[in-house]
XYZ file of C-alpha atoms in Angstrom:
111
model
C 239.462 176.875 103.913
C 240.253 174.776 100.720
C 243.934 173.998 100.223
C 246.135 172.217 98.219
C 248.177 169.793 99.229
C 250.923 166.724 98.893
C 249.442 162.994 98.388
C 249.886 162.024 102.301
C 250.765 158.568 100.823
C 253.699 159.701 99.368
C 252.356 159.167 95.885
C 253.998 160.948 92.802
C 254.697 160.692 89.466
C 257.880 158.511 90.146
C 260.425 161.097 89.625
C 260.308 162.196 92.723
C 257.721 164.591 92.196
C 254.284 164.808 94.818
C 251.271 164.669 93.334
C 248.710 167.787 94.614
C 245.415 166.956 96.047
C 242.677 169.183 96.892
C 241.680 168.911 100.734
C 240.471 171.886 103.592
C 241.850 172.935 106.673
C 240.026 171.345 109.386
C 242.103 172.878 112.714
C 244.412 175.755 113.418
C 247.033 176.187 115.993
C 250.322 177.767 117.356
C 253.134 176.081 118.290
C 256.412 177.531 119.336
C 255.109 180.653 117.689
C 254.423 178.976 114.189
C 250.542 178.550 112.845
C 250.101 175.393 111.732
C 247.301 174.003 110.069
C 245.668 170.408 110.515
C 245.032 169.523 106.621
C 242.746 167.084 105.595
C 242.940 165.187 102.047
C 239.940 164.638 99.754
C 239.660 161.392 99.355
C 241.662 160.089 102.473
C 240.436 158.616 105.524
C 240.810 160.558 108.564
C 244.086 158.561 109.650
C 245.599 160.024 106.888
C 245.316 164.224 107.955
C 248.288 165.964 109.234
C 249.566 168.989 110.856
C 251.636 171.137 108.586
C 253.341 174.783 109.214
C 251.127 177.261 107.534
C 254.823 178.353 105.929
C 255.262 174.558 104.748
C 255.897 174.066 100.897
C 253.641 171.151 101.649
C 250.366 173.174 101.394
C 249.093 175.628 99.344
C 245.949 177.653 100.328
C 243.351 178.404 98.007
C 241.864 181.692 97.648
C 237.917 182.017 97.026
C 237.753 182.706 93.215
C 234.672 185.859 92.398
C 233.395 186.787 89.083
C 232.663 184.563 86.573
C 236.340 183.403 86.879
C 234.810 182.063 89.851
C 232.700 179.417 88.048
C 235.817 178.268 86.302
C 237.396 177.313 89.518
C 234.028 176.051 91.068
C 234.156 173.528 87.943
C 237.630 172.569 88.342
C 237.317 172.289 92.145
C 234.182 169.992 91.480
C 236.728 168.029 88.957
C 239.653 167.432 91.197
C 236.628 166.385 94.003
C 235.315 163.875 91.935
C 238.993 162.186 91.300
C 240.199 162.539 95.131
C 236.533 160.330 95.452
C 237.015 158.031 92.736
C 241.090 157.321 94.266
C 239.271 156.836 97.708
C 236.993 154.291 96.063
C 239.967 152.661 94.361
C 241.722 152.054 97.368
C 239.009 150.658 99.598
C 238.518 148.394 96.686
C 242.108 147.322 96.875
C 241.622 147.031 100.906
C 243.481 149.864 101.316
C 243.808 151.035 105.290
C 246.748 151.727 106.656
C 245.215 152.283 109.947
C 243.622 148.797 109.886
C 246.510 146.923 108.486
C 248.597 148.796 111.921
C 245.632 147.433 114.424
C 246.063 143.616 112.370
C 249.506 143.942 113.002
C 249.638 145.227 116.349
C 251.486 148.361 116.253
C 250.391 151.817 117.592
C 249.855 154.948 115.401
C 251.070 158.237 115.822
C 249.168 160.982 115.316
């Protein structure tokens, strides 16, 4: 399921604001009776998904668009896509890996 969700790098528009990125829901589960959802980020390497309460204000599900409002949101989907790809490009350009620069340093991730 297609969601929308905060930058999991914290990025914003400086005012304190998270930026929204388009990503999916890649796992479910229950914990202590809440649904959570494992959310993964266009654009983001696989380090960078998270676990989120379904309830969170950090995640917004999408709901499948029909008619030909439907195309409209196809199109803009297909938009914010190609940005979350071109920010992914960006920051591999820019050596950007949090996951690596952890390993080079020597510390251990959490999940």
């Amino acid at each position: 399921q297609r969601v929308m969700a905060m930058a999991p790098d914290g990025e914003g528009d400086g005012a304190g604001d998270a930026r929204w990125v388009p990503g999916r829901v890649i796992a479910e589960r229950h914990v202590d009776g809440a649904r959570q959802f494992k959310v993964s980020c266009d654009g983001y390497d696989s380090e960078d998904d998270v676990w989120v309460e379904a309830a969170s204000s950090k995640v917004r599900l999408q709901q499948a668009a029909a008619g030909r409002h439907g195309a409209t949101h196809a199109t803009h989907a297909n938009e914010e896509h190609a940005a979350a790809r071109k920010r992914a490009e960006e920051r591999r350009a820019q050596g950007y890996s949090r996951h690596r620069e952890a390993m080079l340093s020597g510390e251990r991730m959490a999940d």
